[in-house]
Amino acid sequence: LIQTELNQVNSGQRQLTDNDFLGPKERERRRLQKLGEEGKSDEPKRKDYTKYFNIIREKVTDIQNKRRLEQLLKETKQTMDAFVQAGETKNLDMAAISNAKS
């Protein structure tokens, strides 16, 4: 298997990538070498949008949580109304009923 891969690399059929090299030390050395080369290039650095996307994710999560709470409140009100209509208010806390109806 390794000989086959070596033959493919030597013949030009396959090109090695950074992930093809074994060993954590060699991968780290190649990663640092690549970072050093990128720092020297004339390419502009990419802008970091992490904060922007984190804020968007938080807003979406807040909206989802609000919808879940509204749905839970709606279901609770429906359940309490069903108990009240059935006349089974003995087991329900009257404060909870009044809070759910408001």
Short mmCIF file of N, CA and C in Angstrom, two decimals:
data_model
loop_
_atom_site.label_atom_id
_atom_site.label_comp_id
_atom_site.label_asym_id
_atom_site.label_seq_id
_atom_site.Cartn_x
_atom_site.Cartn_y
_atom_site.Cartn_z
N LEU A 1 0.83 -1.19 0.00
CA LEU A 1 0.00 0.00 0.00
C LEU A 1 0.87 1.25 0.00
N ILE A 2 1.85 1.28 0.88
CA ILE A 2 2.71 2.46 0.95
C ILE A 2 3.56 2.56 -0.32
N GLN A 3 4.03 1.41 -0.80
CA GLN A 3 4.84 1.41 -2.02
C GLN A 3 4.00 1.91 -3.20
N THR A 4 2.74 1.51 -3.24
CA THR A 4 1.85 1.95 -4.32
C THR A 4 1.66 3.46 -4.26
N GLU A 5 1.46 3.98 -3.05
CA GLU A 5 1.31 5.43 -2.91
C GLU A 5 2.59 6.16 -3.29
N LEU A 6 3.73 5.60 -2.89
CA LEU A 6 5.01 6.22 -3.24
C LEU A 6 5.21 6.24 -4.75
N ASN A 7 4.85 5.16 -5.41
CA ASN A 7 4.97 5.11 -6.87
C ASN A 7 4.05 6.14 -7.53
N GLN A 8 2.82 6.31 -6.98
CA GLN A 8 1.90 7.30 -7.52
C GLN A 8 2.44 8.71 -7.34
N VAL A 9 3.05 8.99 -6.20
CA VAL A 9 3.62 10.31 -5.95
C VAL A 9 4.80 10.56 -6.87
N ASN A 10 5.67 9.57 -6.99
CA ASN A 10 6.85 9.73 -7.84
C ASN A 10 6.50 9.87 -9.31
N SER A 11 5.40 9.22 -9.74
CA SER A 11 5.01 9.31 -11.15
C SER A 11 4.18 10.56 -11.43
N GLY A 12 3.73 11.24 -10.38
CA GLY A 12 2.94 12.45 -10.59
C GLY A 12 1.45 12.20 -10.62
N GLN A 13 1.02 10.97 -10.41
CA GLN A 13 -0.40 10.66 -10.40
C GLN A 13 -1.09 11.22 -9.16
N ARG A 14 -0.33 11.35 -8.11
CA ARG A 14 -0.89 11.81 -6.84
C ARG A 14 0.03 12.87 -6.25
N GLN A 15 -0.59 13.89 -5.67
CA GLN A 15 0.18 14.94 -5.02
C GLN A 15 -0.09 14.88 -3.52
N LEU A 16 0.96 14.93 -2.74
CA LEU A 16 0.81 14.85 -1.29
C LEU A 16 0.26 16.16 -0.73
N THR A 17 -0.57 16.02 0.30
CA THR A 17 -1.08 17.18 1.01
C THR A 17 -0.48 17.18 2.40
N ASP A 18 -0.74 18.24 3.17
CA ASP A 18 -0.21 18.32 4.53
C ASP A 18 -0.76 17.21 5.41
N ASN A 19 -1.95 16.71 5.12
CA ASN A 19 -2.56 15.66 5.93
C ASN A 19 -1.98 14.28 5.65
N ASP A 20 -1.20 14.16 4.58
CA ASP A 20 -0.62 12.87 4.23
C ASP A 20 0.60 12.52 5.06
N PHE A 21 1.20 13.47 5.73
CA PHE A 21 2.40 13.22 6.49
C PHE A 21 2.05 12.72 7.89
N LEU A 22 2.73 11.66 8.30
CA LEU A 22 2.43 11.03 9.58
C LEU A 22 3.21 11.70 10.70
N GLY A 23 2.67 11.59 11.88
CA GLY A 23 3.37 12.07 13.07
C GLY A 23 2.99 13.48 13.45
N PRO A 24 2.71 13.70 14.73
CA PRO A 24 2.30 15.03 15.17
C PRO A 24 3.41 16.06 15.04
N LYS A 25 4.64 15.64 15.22
CA LYS A 25 5.76 16.60 15.11
C LYS A 25 5.90 17.10 13.67
N GLU A 26 5.81 16.19 12.70
CA GLU A 26 5.94 16.58 11.30
C GLU A 26 4.76 17.46 10.86
N ARG A 27 3.54 17.11 11.29
CA ARG A 27 2.39 17.93 10.93
C ARG A 27 2.51 19.32 11.54
N GLU A 28 2.97 19.40 12.80
CA GLU A 28 3.15 20.70 13.45
C GLU A 28 4.22 21.52 12.74
N ARG A 29 5.32 20.87 12.37
CA ARG A 29 6.40 21.57 11.67
C ARG A 29 5.89 22.12 10.33
N ARG A 30 5.13 21.33 9.61
CA ARG A 30 4.62 21.78 8.32
C ARG A 30 3.58 22.88 8.49
N ARG A 31 2.77 22.77 9.57
CA ARG A 31 1.77 23.81 9.83
C ARG A 31 2.46 25.14 10.14
N LEU A 32 3.47 25.10 10.98
CA LEU A 32 4.20 26.33 11.32
C LEU A 32 4.92 26.91 10.11
N GLN A 33 5.45 26.02 9.29
CA GLN A 33 6.12 26.48 8.07
C GLN A 33 5.11 27.18 7.15
N LYS A 34 3.94 26.60 7.03
CA LYS A 34 2.91 27.18 6.18
C LYS A 34 2.44 28.52 6.73
N LEU A 35 2.28 28.63 8.06
CA LEU A 35 1.88 29.89 8.68
C LEU A 35 2.93 30.97 8.44
N GLY A 36 4.20 30.59 8.52
CA GLY A 36 5.27 31.55 8.27
C GLY A 36 5.25 32.06 6.84
N GLU A 37 4.96 31.18 5.91
CA GLU A 37 4.89 31.58 4.50
C GLU A 37 3.69 32.48 4.25
N GLU A 38 2.57 32.20 4.91
CA GLU A 38 1.37 33.02 4.71
C GLU A 38 1.58 34.42 5.29
N GLY A 39 2.31 34.52 6.40
CA GLY A 39 2.57 35.82 7.01
C GLY A 39 3.42 36.70 6.12
N LYS A 40 4.24 36.09 5.27
CA LYS A 40 5.13 36.85 4.39
C LYS A 40 4.46 37.24 3.08
N SER A 41 3.33 36.65 2.79
CA SER A 41 2.70 36.92 1.50
C SER A 41 2.05 38.30 1.48
N ASP A 42 1.76 38.77 0.29
CA ASP A 42 1.15 40.08 0.12
C ASP A 42 -0.38 40.03 0.19
N GLU A 43 -0.93 38.86 0.45
CA GLU A 43 -2.38 38.73 0.50
C GLU A 43 -2.92 39.44 1.74
N PRO A 44 -4.02 40.16 1.59
CA PRO A 44 -4.60 40.81 2.77
C PRO A 44 -5.20 39.77 3.70
N LYS A 45 -5.15 40.04 4.98
CA LYS A 45 -5.73 39.11 5.95
C LYS A 45 -7.25 39.19 5.87
N ARG A 46 -7.88 38.06 6.12
CA ARG A 46 -9.34 38.02 6.09
C ARG A 46 -9.89 38.64 7.35
N LYS A 47 -10.98 39.35 7.20
CA LYS A 47 -11.63 39.99 8.34
C LYS A 47 -12.32 38.92 9.18
N ASP A 48 -12.25 39.06 10.48
CA ASP A 48 -12.85 38.10 11.40
C ASP A 48 -14.30 38.50 11.69
N TYR A 49 -15.23 37.67 11.25
CA TYR A 49 -16.65 37.94 11.44
C TYR A 49 -17.24 37.12 12.59
N THR A 50 -16.39 36.56 13.43
CA THR A 50 -16.86 35.68 14.50
C THR A 50 -17.85 36.38 15.42
N LYS A 51 -17.54 37.59 15.85
CA LYS A 51 -18.43 38.32 16.76
C LYS A 51 -19.79 38.55 16.12
N TYR A 52 -19.80 38.92 14.85
CA TYR A 52 -21.04 39.18 14.13
C TYR A 52 -21.93 37.93 14.13
N PHE A 53 -21.34 36.78 13.77
CA PHE A 53 -22.12 35.55 13.69
C PHE A 53 -22.53 35.07 15.07
N ASN A 54 -21.73 35.31 16.08
CA ASN A 54 -22.13 34.95 17.44
C ASN A 54 -23.34 35.76 17.89
N ILE A 55 -23.35 37.05 17.55
CA ILE A 55 -24.50 37.90 17.90
C ILE A 55 -25.75 37.42 17.17
N ILE A 56 -25.62 37.10 15.89
CA ILE A 56 -26.76 36.60 15.12
C ILE A 56 -27.27 35.30 15.73
N ARG A 57 -26.34 34.39 16.09
CA ARG A 57 -26.74 33.11 16.69
C ARG A 57 -27.48 33.34 18.00
N GLU A 58 -27.01 34.27 18.82
CA GLU A 58 -27.68 34.58 20.09
C GLU A 58 -29.09 35.13 19.85
N LYS A 59 -29.23 36.02 18.86
CA LYS A 59 -30.55 36.58 18.56
C LYS A 59 -31.51 35.49 18.09
N VAL A 60 -31.04 34.61 17.23
CA VAL A 60 -31.88 33.52 16.73
C VAL A 60 -32.27 32.60 17.89
N THR A 61 -31.31 32.30 18.76
CA THR A 61 -31.61 31.45 19.91
C THR A 61 -32.62 32.10 20.82
N ASP A 62 -32.50 33.40 21.04
CA ASP A 62 -33.47 34.13 21.88
C ASP A 62 -34.86 34.06 21.27
N ILE A 63 -34.95 34.25 19.96
CA ILE A 63 -36.25 34.18 19.28
C ILE A 63 -36.84 32.78 19.40
N GLN A 64 -36.00 31.76 19.21
CA GLN A 64 -36.49 30.38 19.32
C GLN A 64 -36.96 30.09 20.74
N ASN A 65 -36.20 30.55 21.73
CA ASN A 65 -36.60 30.33 23.12
C ASN A 65 -37.91 31.04 23.44
N LYS A 66 -38.06 32.25 22.90
CA LYS A 66 -39.29 33.01 23.14
C LYS A 66 -40.48 32.27 22.53
N ARG A 67 -40.31 31.74 21.33
CA ARG A 67 -41.39 30.98 20.68
C ARG A 67 -41.74 29.73 21.47
N ARG A 68 -40.71 29.04 21.98
CA ARG A 68 -40.97 27.84 22.78
C ARG A 68 -41.75 28.19 24.04
N LEU A 69 -41.37 29.28 24.70
CA LEU A 69 -42.07 29.70 25.91
C LEU A 69 -43.51 30.09 25.62
N GLU A 70 -43.71 30.80 24.50
CA GLU A 70 -45.08 31.18 24.12
C GLU A 70 -45.93 29.94 23.85
N GLN A 71 -45.34 28.95 23.18
CA GLN A 71 -46.07 27.72 22.88
C GLN A 71 -46.38 26.97 24.18
N LEU A 72 -45.43 26.91 25.10
CA LEU A 72 -45.65 26.25 26.38
C LEU A 72 -46.74 26.95 27.17
N LEU A 73 -46.73 28.28 27.18
CA LEU A 73 -47.76 29.04 27.88
C LEU A 73 -49.13 28.79 27.25
N LYS A 74 -49.18 28.74 25.93
CA LYS A 74 -50.44 28.49 25.24
C LYS A 74 -50.98 27.10 25.60
N GLU A 75 -50.10 26.10 25.59
CA GLU A 75 -50.52 24.74 25.94
C GLU A 75 -50.98 24.67 27.40
N THR A 76 -50.27 25.37 28.28
CA THR A 76 -50.65 25.38 29.69
C THR A 76 -52.02 26.02 29.88
N LYS A 77 -52.24 27.13 29.19
CA LYS A 77 -53.55 27.79 29.28
C LYS A 77 -54.66 26.87 28.79
N GLN A 78 -54.41 26.17 27.67
CA GLN A 78 -55.42 25.26 27.13
C GLN A 78 -55.71 24.12 28.11
N THR A 79 -54.67 23.59 28.72
CA THR A 79 -54.85 22.51 29.69
C THR A 79 -55.64 22.99 30.90
N MET A 80 -55.30 24.17 31.39
CA MET A 80 -56.00 24.71 32.55
C MET A 80 -57.45 25.03 32.21
N ASP A 81 -57.68 25.56 31.04
CA ASP A 81 -59.06 25.84 30.61
C ASP A 81 -59.87 24.56 30.53
N ALA A 82 -59.24 23.48 30.05
CA ALA A 82 -59.94 22.20 29.97
C ALA A 82 -60.29 21.69 31.35
N PHE A 83 -59.38 21.84 32.31
CA PHE A 83 -59.67 21.43 33.69
C PHE A 83 -60.80 22.26 34.28
N VAL A 84 -60.76 23.58 34.03
CA VAL A 84 -61.79 24.46 34.57
C VAL A 84 -63.14 24.12 33.97
N GLN A 85 -63.20 23.88 32.67
CA GLN A 85 -64.47 23.54 32.01
C GLN A 85 -65.00 22.20 32.51
N ALA A 86 -64.08 21.29 32.84
CA ALA A 86 -64.50 19.98 33.33
C ALA A 86 -64.86 20.01 34.80
N GLY A 87 -64.58 21.13 35.44
CA GLY A 87 -64.90 21.27 36.85
C GLY A 87 -63.90 20.59 37.77
N GLU A 88 -62.73 20.34 37.29
CA GLU A 88 -61.70 19.66 38.08
C GLU A 88 -60.68 20.66 38.60
N THR A 89 -61.15 21.66 39.29
CA THR A 89 -60.25 22.69 39.79
C THR A 89 -59.70 22.35 41.16
N LYS A 90 -60.10 21.24 41.74
CA LYS A 90 -59.60 20.87 43.07
C LYS A 90 -58.10 20.65 43.07
N ASN A 91 -57.59 20.04 42.00
CA ASN A 91 -56.18 19.71 41.95
C ASN A 91 -55.31 20.86 41.43
N LEU A 92 -55.92 21.92 40.98
CA LEU A 92 -55.16 23.03 40.42
C LEU A 92 -55.00 24.13 41.45
N ASP A 93 -53.88 24.76 41.42
CA ASP A 93 -53.60 25.91 42.29
C ASP A 93 -54.32 27.11 41.68
N MET A 94 -55.15 27.77 42.43
CA MET A 94 -55.95 28.89 41.92
C MET A 94 -55.06 30.06 41.48
N ALA A 95 -53.93 30.25 42.13
CA ALA A 95 -53.03 31.32 41.70
C ALA A 95 -52.45 31.00 40.33
N ALA A 96 -52.15 29.73 40.10
CA ALA A 96 -51.61 29.31 38.80
C ALA A 96 -52.65 29.53 37.71
N ILE A 97 -53.91 29.25 38.02
CA ILE A 97 -54.98 29.44 37.04
C ILE A 97 -55.12 30.91 36.69
N SER A 98 -55.12 31.76 37.69
CA SER A 98 -55.30 33.18 37.42
C SER A 98 -54.10 33.75 36.68
N ASN A 99 -52.90 33.26 36.97
CA ASN A 99 -51.71 33.73 36.25
C ASN A 99 -51.72 33.26 34.80
N ALA A 100 -52.18 32.04 34.55
CA ALA A 100 -52.21 31.52 33.19
C ALA A 100 -53.26 32.22 32.34
N LYS A 101 -54.36 32.65 32.94
CA LYS A 101 -55.42 33.31 32.18
C LYS A 101 -55.09 34.75 31.87
N SER A 102 -54.14 35.34 32.57
CA SER A 102 -53.83 36.75 32.33
C SER A 102 -52.83 36.90 31.23
#
